[in-house]
């Protein structure tokens, strides 16, 4: 059996605020994602919940090792990015899970 676990996944979940979708999208595409890439993360998926009792966004970023995660969490840019993101979203949270290729993770 092939091992599907390689690296770590950082899962962000939140609600995009009403009336801020366009500004949110511009910020994420132009600033958030490029900054995360500079810090060693790649987008693995973006999910939108259209109906139900769940955050309307779930975004996954993957990296190769724990040191990359530790460096991110100690980086002032991470705090600044999330502070700026919270101008467009509510109920922001994140968690770290082992990355499993081809498996939906929450």
Short mmCIF file of N, CA and C in Angstrom, two decimals, residues 12-80:
data_model
loop_
_atom_site.label_atom_id
_atom_site.label_comp_id
_atom_site.label_asym_id
_atom_site.label_seq_id
_atom_site.Cartn_x
_atom_site.Cartn_y
_atom_site.Cartn_z
N UNK A 12 -7.07 26.61 6.87
CA UNK A 12 -7.67 27.86 7.34
C UNK A 12 -9.17 27.78 7.08
N UNK A 13 -9.96 28.18 8.05
CA UNK A 13 -11.40 28.24 7.82
C UNK A 13 -11.93 29.58 8.31
N UNK A 14 -12.94 30.10 7.60
CA UNK A 14 -13.51 31.39 7.95
C UNK A 14 -14.74 31.67 7.09
N UNK A 15 -15.43 32.73 7.47
CA UNK A 15 -16.59 33.24 6.73
C UNK A 15 -16.18 34.53 6.04
N UNK A 16 -16.38 34.60 4.73
CA UNK A 16 -16.14 35.85 4.02
C UNK A 16 -17.31 36.78 4.35
N UNK A 17 -16.99 37.98 4.78
CA UNK A 17 -18.01 38.94 5.20
C UNK A 17 -18.85 39.40 4.02
N UNK A 18 -20.14 39.62 4.28
CA UNK A 18 -21.05 40.12 3.25
C UNK A 18 -20.53 41.44 2.69
N UNK A 19 -20.59 41.57 1.38
CA UNK A 19 -20.18 42.81 0.73
C UNK A 19 -18.69 42.99 0.56
N UNK A 20 -17.89 42.00 0.97
CA UNK A 20 -16.44 42.15 0.89
C UNK A 20 -15.78 41.10 0.00
N UNK A 21 -16.57 40.37 -0.76
CA UNK A 21 -16.03 39.27 -1.55
C UNK A 21 -14.97 39.72 -2.55
N UNK A 22 -15.22 40.78 -3.30
CA UNK A 22 -14.26 41.23 -4.31
C UNK A 22 -12.95 41.69 -3.66
N UNK A 23 -13.04 42.48 -2.62
CA UNK A 23 -11.83 42.95 -1.93
C UNK A 23 -11.08 41.78 -1.31
N UNK A 24 -11.82 40.83 -0.74
CA UNK A 24 -11.22 39.61 -0.18
C UNK A 24 -10.44 38.85 -1.25
N UNK A 25 -11.08 38.62 -2.39
CA UNK A 25 -10.43 37.87 -3.47
C UNK A 25 -9.15 38.56 -3.94
N UNK A 26 -9.21 39.88 -4.08
CA UNK A 26 -8.01 40.62 -4.50
C UNK A 26 -6.89 40.48 -3.48
N UNK A 27 -7.22 40.62 -2.20
CA UNK A 27 -6.21 40.50 -1.16
C UNK A 27 -5.58 39.12 -1.15
N UNK A 28 -6.40 38.08 -1.21
CA UNK A 28 -5.89 36.71 -1.15
C UNK A 28 -5.00 36.42 -2.35
N UNK A 29 -5.44 36.79 -3.54
CA UNK A 29 -4.68 36.48 -4.76
C UNK A 29 -3.41 37.32 -4.86
N UNK A 30 -3.51 38.59 -4.52
CA UNK A 30 -2.37 39.49 -4.71
C UNK A 30 -1.38 39.52 -3.55
N UNK A 31 -1.85 39.22 -2.33
CA UNK A 31 -0.96 39.35 -1.18
C UNK A 31 -0.81 38.07 -0.36
N UNK A 32 -1.93 37.47 0.05
CA UNK A 32 -1.87 36.35 0.98
C UNK A 32 -1.16 35.14 0.36
N UNK A 33 -1.64 34.70 -0.78
CA UNK A 33 -1.04 33.50 -1.40
C UNK A 33 0.43 33.72 -1.76
N UNK A 34 0.80 34.84 -2.41
CA UNK A 34 2.23 35.04 -2.70
C UNK A 34 3.11 35.06 -1.45
N UNK A 35 2.62 35.65 -0.36
CA UNK A 35 3.40 35.69 0.88
C UNK A 35 3.56 34.28 1.44
N UNK A 36 2.49 33.49 1.41
CA UNK A 36 2.58 32.11 1.90
C UNK A 36 3.56 31.30 1.04
N UNK A 37 3.55 31.53 -0.25
CA UNK A 37 4.49 30.82 -1.13
C UNK A 37 5.93 31.21 -0.81
N UNK A 38 6.17 32.47 -0.51
CA UNK A 38 7.52 32.90 -0.14
C UNK A 38 7.98 32.24 1.16
N UNK A 39 7.03 31.85 2.01
CA UNK A 39 7.37 31.23 3.29
C UNK A 39 7.35 29.70 3.22
N UNK A 40 7.25 29.15 1.99
CA UNK A 40 7.39 27.71 1.82
C UNK A 40 6.12 26.90 1.72
N UNK A 41 4.98 27.55 1.52
CA UNK A 41 3.69 26.86 1.44
C UNK A 41 3.10 26.97 0.04
N UNK A 42 2.36 25.95 -0.36
CA UNK A 42 1.64 25.96 -1.63
C UNK A 42 0.17 25.71 -1.35
N UNK A 43 -0.70 26.36 -2.11
CA UNK A 43 -2.13 26.11 -1.98
C UNK A 43 -2.42 24.69 -2.44
N UNK A 44 -3.14 23.94 -1.63
CA UNK A 44 -3.52 22.59 -2.03
C UNK A 44 -4.98 22.52 -2.45
N UNK A 45 -5.81 23.36 -1.86
CA UNK A 45 -7.22 23.39 -2.23
C UNK A 45 -7.91 24.59 -1.62
N UNK A 46 -9.04 24.95 -2.23
CA UNK A 46 -9.91 25.99 -1.71
C UNK A 46 -11.33 25.47 -1.87
N UNK A 47 -12.07 25.41 -0.76
CA UNK A 47 -13.44 24.92 -0.77
C UNK A 47 -14.39 26.04 -0.37
N UNK A 48 -15.55 26.04 -1.02
CA UNK A 48 -16.62 26.98 -0.67
C UNK A 48 -17.83 26.17 -0.23
N UNK A 49 -18.36 26.49 0.94
CA UNK A 49 -19.58 25.85 1.42
C UNK A 49 -20.75 26.74 1.04
N UNK A 50 -21.60 26.25 0.17
CA UNK A 50 -22.74 27.03 -0.31
C UNK A 50 -23.95 26.88 0.59
N UNK A 51 -24.03 25.77 1.31
CA UNK A 51 -25.21 25.52 2.13
C UNK A 51 -24.81 24.70 3.35
N UNK A 52 -25.38 25.02 4.49
CA UNK A 52 -25.13 24.23 5.68
C UNK A 52 -24.44 25.02 6.78
N UNK A 53 -24.22 24.34 7.86
CA UNK A 53 -23.65 24.96 9.05
C UNK A 53 -22.15 24.69 9.11
N UNK A 54 -21.41 25.38 8.25
CA UNK A 54 -19.95 25.26 8.21
C UNK A 54 -19.40 26.58 7.69
N UNK A 55 -18.14 26.88 7.99
CA UNK A 55 -17.54 28.11 7.43
C UNK A 55 -17.64 28.07 5.91
N UNK A 56 -17.85 29.25 5.30
CA UNK A 56 -18.00 29.23 3.84
C UNK A 56 -16.69 29.12 3.08
N UNK A 57 -15.55 29.16 3.77
CA UNK A 57 -14.27 28.93 3.12
C UNK A 57 -13.42 27.98 3.95
N UNK A 58 -12.79 27.06 3.24
CA UNK A 58 -11.77 26.19 3.81
C UNK A 58 -10.62 26.20 2.81
N UNK A 59 -9.46 26.66 3.25
CA UNK A 59 -8.29 26.80 2.38
C UNK A 59 -7.17 25.95 2.94
N UNK A 60 -6.56 25.15 2.09
CA UNK A 60 -5.45 24.31 2.50
C UNK A 60 -4.13 24.77 1.91
N UNK A 61 -3.10 24.83 2.72
CA UNK A 61 -1.74 25.10 2.29
C UNK A 61 -0.88 23.92 2.73
N UNK A 62 -0.01 23.46 1.88
CA UNK A 62 0.87 22.34 2.24
C UNK A 62 2.32 22.78 2.25
N UNK A 63 3.10 22.07 3.09
CA UNK A 63 4.54 22.28 3.15
C UNK A 63 5.21 20.94 3.42
N UNK A 64 6.51 20.92 3.29
CA UNK A 64 7.25 19.66 3.39
C UNK A 64 7.55 19.20 4.81
N UNK A 65 7.76 20.17 5.73
CA UNK A 65 8.26 19.73 7.04
C UNK A 65 7.79 20.64 8.17
N UNK A 66 7.99 20.17 9.37
CA UNK A 66 7.57 20.89 10.58
C UNK A 66 8.33 22.20 10.76
N UNK A 67 9.59 22.24 10.36
CA UNK A 67 10.38 23.47 10.51
C UNK A 67 9.77 24.62 9.72
N UNK A 68 9.22 24.32 8.53
CA UNK A 68 8.56 25.35 7.73
C UNK A 68 7.36 25.92 8.48
N UNK A 69 6.59 25.05 9.13
CA UNK A 69 5.44 25.48 9.92
C UNK A 69 5.90 26.32 11.10
N UNK A 70 6.91 25.85 11.82
CA UNK A 70 7.42 26.59 12.98
C UNK A 70 7.92 27.97 12.57
N UNK A 71 8.62 28.03 11.44
CA UNK A 71 9.11 29.32 10.94
C UNK A 71 7.95 30.26 10.61
N UNK A 72 6.90 29.71 10.02
CA UNK A 72 5.72 30.52 9.68
C UNK A 72 5.08 31.08 10.94
N UNK A 73 4.84 30.23 11.92
CA UNK A 73 4.13 30.65 13.12
C UNK A 73 4.92 31.66 13.95
N UNK A 74 6.24 31.70 13.77
CA UNK A 74 7.09 32.67 14.47
C UNK A 74 7.34 33.93 13.64
N UNK A 75 6.75 33.99 12.45
CA UNK A 75 7.03 35.08 11.52
C UNK A 75 6.00 36.21 11.69
N UNK A 76 6.48 37.41 11.82
CA UNK A 76 5.61 38.57 11.96
C UNK A 76 4.69 38.74 10.74
N UNK A 77 5.17 38.33 9.57
CA UNK A 77 4.36 38.43 8.36
C UNK A 77 3.08 37.59 8.49
N UNK A 78 3.17 36.42 9.12
CA UNK A 78 1.99 35.56 9.34
C UNK A 78 0.94 36.31 10.16
N UNK A 79 1.36 36.96 11.22
CA UNK A 79 0.43 37.72 12.06
C UNK A 79 -0.18 38.89 11.28
N UNK A 80 0.64 39.57 10.52
CA UNK A 80 0.17 40.71 9.73
C UNK A 80 -0.81 40.26 8.66
#
